[in-house]
Tab-separated table of C-alpha atoms in Angstrom:
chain	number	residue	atom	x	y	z
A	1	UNK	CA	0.000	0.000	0.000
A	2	UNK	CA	0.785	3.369	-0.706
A	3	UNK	CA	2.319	5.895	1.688
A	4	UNK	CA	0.322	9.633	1.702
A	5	UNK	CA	2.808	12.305	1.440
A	6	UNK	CA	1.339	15.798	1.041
A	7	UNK	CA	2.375	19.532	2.070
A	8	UNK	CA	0.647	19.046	4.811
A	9	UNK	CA	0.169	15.668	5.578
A	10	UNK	CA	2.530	12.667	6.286
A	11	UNK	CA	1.235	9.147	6.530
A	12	UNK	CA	3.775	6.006	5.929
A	13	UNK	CA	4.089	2.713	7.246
A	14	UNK	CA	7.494	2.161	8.866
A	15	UNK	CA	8.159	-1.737	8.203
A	16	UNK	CA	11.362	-1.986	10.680
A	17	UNK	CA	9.271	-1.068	13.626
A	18	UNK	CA	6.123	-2.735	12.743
A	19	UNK	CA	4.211	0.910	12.898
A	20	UNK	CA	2.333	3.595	11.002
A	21	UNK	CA	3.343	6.879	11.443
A	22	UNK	CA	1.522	10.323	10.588
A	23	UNK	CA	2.095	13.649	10.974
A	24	UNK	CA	-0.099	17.040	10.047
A	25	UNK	CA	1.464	20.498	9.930
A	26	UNK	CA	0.411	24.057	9.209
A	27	UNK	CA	-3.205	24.154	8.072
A	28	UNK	CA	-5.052	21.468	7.132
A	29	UNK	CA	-8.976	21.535	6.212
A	30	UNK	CA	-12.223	19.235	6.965
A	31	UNK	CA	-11.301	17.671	3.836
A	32	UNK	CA	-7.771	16.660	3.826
A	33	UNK	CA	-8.444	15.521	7.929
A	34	UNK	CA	-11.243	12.977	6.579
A	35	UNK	CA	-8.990	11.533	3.390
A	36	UNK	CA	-6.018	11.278	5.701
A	37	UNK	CA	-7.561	9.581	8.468
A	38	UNK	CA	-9.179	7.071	5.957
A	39	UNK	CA	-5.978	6.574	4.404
A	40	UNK	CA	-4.789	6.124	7.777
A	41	UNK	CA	-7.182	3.676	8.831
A	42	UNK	CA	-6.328	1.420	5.513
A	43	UNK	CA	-3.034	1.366	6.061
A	44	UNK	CA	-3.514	0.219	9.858
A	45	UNK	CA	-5.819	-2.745	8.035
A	46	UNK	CA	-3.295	-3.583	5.307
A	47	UNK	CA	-0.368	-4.198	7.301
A	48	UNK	CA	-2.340	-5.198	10.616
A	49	UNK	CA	-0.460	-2.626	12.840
A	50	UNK	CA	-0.785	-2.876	16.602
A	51	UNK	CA	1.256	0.246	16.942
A	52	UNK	CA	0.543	3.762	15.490
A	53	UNK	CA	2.569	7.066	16.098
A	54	UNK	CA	1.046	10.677	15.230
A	55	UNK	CA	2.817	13.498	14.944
A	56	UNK	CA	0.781	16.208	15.800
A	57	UNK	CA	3.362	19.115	16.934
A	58	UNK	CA	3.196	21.350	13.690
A	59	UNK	CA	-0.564	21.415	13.030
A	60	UNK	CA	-2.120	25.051	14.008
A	61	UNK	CA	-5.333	23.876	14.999
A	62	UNK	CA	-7.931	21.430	14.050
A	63	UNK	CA	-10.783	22.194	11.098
A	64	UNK	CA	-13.837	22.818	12.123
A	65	UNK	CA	-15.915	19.404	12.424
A	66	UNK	CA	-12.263	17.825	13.240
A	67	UNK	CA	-12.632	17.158	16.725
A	68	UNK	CA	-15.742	15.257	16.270
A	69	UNK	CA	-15.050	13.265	13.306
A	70	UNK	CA	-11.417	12.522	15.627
A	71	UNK	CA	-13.667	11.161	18.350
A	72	UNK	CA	-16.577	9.472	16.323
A	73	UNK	CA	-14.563	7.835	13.618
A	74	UNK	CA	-10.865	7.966	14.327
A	75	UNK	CA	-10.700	6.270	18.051
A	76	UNK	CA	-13.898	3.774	17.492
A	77	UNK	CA	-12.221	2.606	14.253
A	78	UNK	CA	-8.482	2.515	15.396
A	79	UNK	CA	-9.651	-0.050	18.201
A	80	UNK	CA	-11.955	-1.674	15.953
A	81	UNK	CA	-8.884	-2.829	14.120
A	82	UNK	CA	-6.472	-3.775	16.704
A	83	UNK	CA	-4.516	-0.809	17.197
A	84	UNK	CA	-3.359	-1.109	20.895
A	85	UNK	CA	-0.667	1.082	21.705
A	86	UNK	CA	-0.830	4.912	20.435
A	87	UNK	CA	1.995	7.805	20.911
A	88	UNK	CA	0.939	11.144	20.550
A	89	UNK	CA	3.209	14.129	19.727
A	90	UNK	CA	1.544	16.854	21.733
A	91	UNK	CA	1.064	20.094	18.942
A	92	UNK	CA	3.260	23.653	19.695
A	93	UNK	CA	0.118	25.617	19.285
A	94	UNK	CA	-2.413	26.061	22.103
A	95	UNK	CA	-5.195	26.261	20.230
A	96	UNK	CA	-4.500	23.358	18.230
A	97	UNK	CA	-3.812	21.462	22.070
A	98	UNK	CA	-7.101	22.236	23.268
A	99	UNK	CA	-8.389	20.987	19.948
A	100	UNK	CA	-6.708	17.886	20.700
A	101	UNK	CA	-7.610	17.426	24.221
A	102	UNK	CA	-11.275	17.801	23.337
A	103	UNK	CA	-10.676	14.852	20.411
A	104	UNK	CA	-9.328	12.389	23.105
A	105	UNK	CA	-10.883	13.235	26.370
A	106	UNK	CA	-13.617	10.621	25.675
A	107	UNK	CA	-11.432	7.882	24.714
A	108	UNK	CA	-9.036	8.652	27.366
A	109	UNK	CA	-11.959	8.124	29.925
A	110	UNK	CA	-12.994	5.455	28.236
A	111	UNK	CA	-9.469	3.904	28.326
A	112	UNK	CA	-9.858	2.655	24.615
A	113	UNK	CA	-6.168	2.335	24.223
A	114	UNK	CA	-2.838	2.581	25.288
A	115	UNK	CA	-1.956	6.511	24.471
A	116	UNK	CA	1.202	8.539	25.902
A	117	UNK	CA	2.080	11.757	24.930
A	118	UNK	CA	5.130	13.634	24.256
A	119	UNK	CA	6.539	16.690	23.497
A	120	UNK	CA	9.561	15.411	21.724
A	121	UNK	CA	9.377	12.786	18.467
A	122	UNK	CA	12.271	11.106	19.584
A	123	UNK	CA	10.712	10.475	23.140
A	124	UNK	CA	7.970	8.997	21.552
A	125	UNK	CA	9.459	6.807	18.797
A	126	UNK	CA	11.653	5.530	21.257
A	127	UNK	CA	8.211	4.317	23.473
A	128	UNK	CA	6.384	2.876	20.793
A	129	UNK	CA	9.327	0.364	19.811
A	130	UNK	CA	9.285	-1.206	23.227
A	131	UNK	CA	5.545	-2.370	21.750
């Protein structure tokens, strides 16, 4: 399968580490969030990834409609297909946190998966080999 590479959006499956990893920067709209993410999710089918690593440090803040599709399709969907262990690269921008903290709080509660969060990638590449 095909890796997404974009301006603004990264999605590739790294083969050495058993993982997929994706990162968004700068602006990105409804759109582009809803093709990624499927993309995203087919890749996590194809090569039956337990392990998935998003980069979301350079984003500026969500689209509008993002946070919601995040929590209603994104997190069900990961789980659904065996993702188990999640490392999340907290975003620079405020905004764009609280967008993300609104996304996750219901799966965090929920305790859908594994998730850890990080400020640096190379904190949380090094985490999500141990998997």
């Amino acid at each position: 399968m095909e890796n997404l590479v974009t301006e603004n959006i990264r999605i590739q499956f790294i083969q050495n580490d058993g993982y997929v990893d994706v990162a968004y920067t700068g602006f990105i709209t409804y759109e582009q969030l809803v093709n990624a993410v499927q993309h995203h999710l087919k890749m996590v089918q194809h090569y039956a990834v337990r392990k998935v690593v998003v980069n979301l440090q350079k984003i500026v803040i969500y689209p509008e409609g993002g946070v919601d599709y995040i929590k209603t399709e994104w997190f069900p969907r990961i789980t659904q297909y065996g993702v188990t262990h999640v490392a999340f690269i907290v975003p620079e921008n405020v905004f764009a946190q609280l967008d993300m903290q609104a996304a996750h709080a219901e799966a965090e509660e929920k305790k859908m998966l594994l998730t850890k969060y990080f400020i640096e990638a190379a904190a949380a590449l090094e985490w999500i080999k141990q998997f």
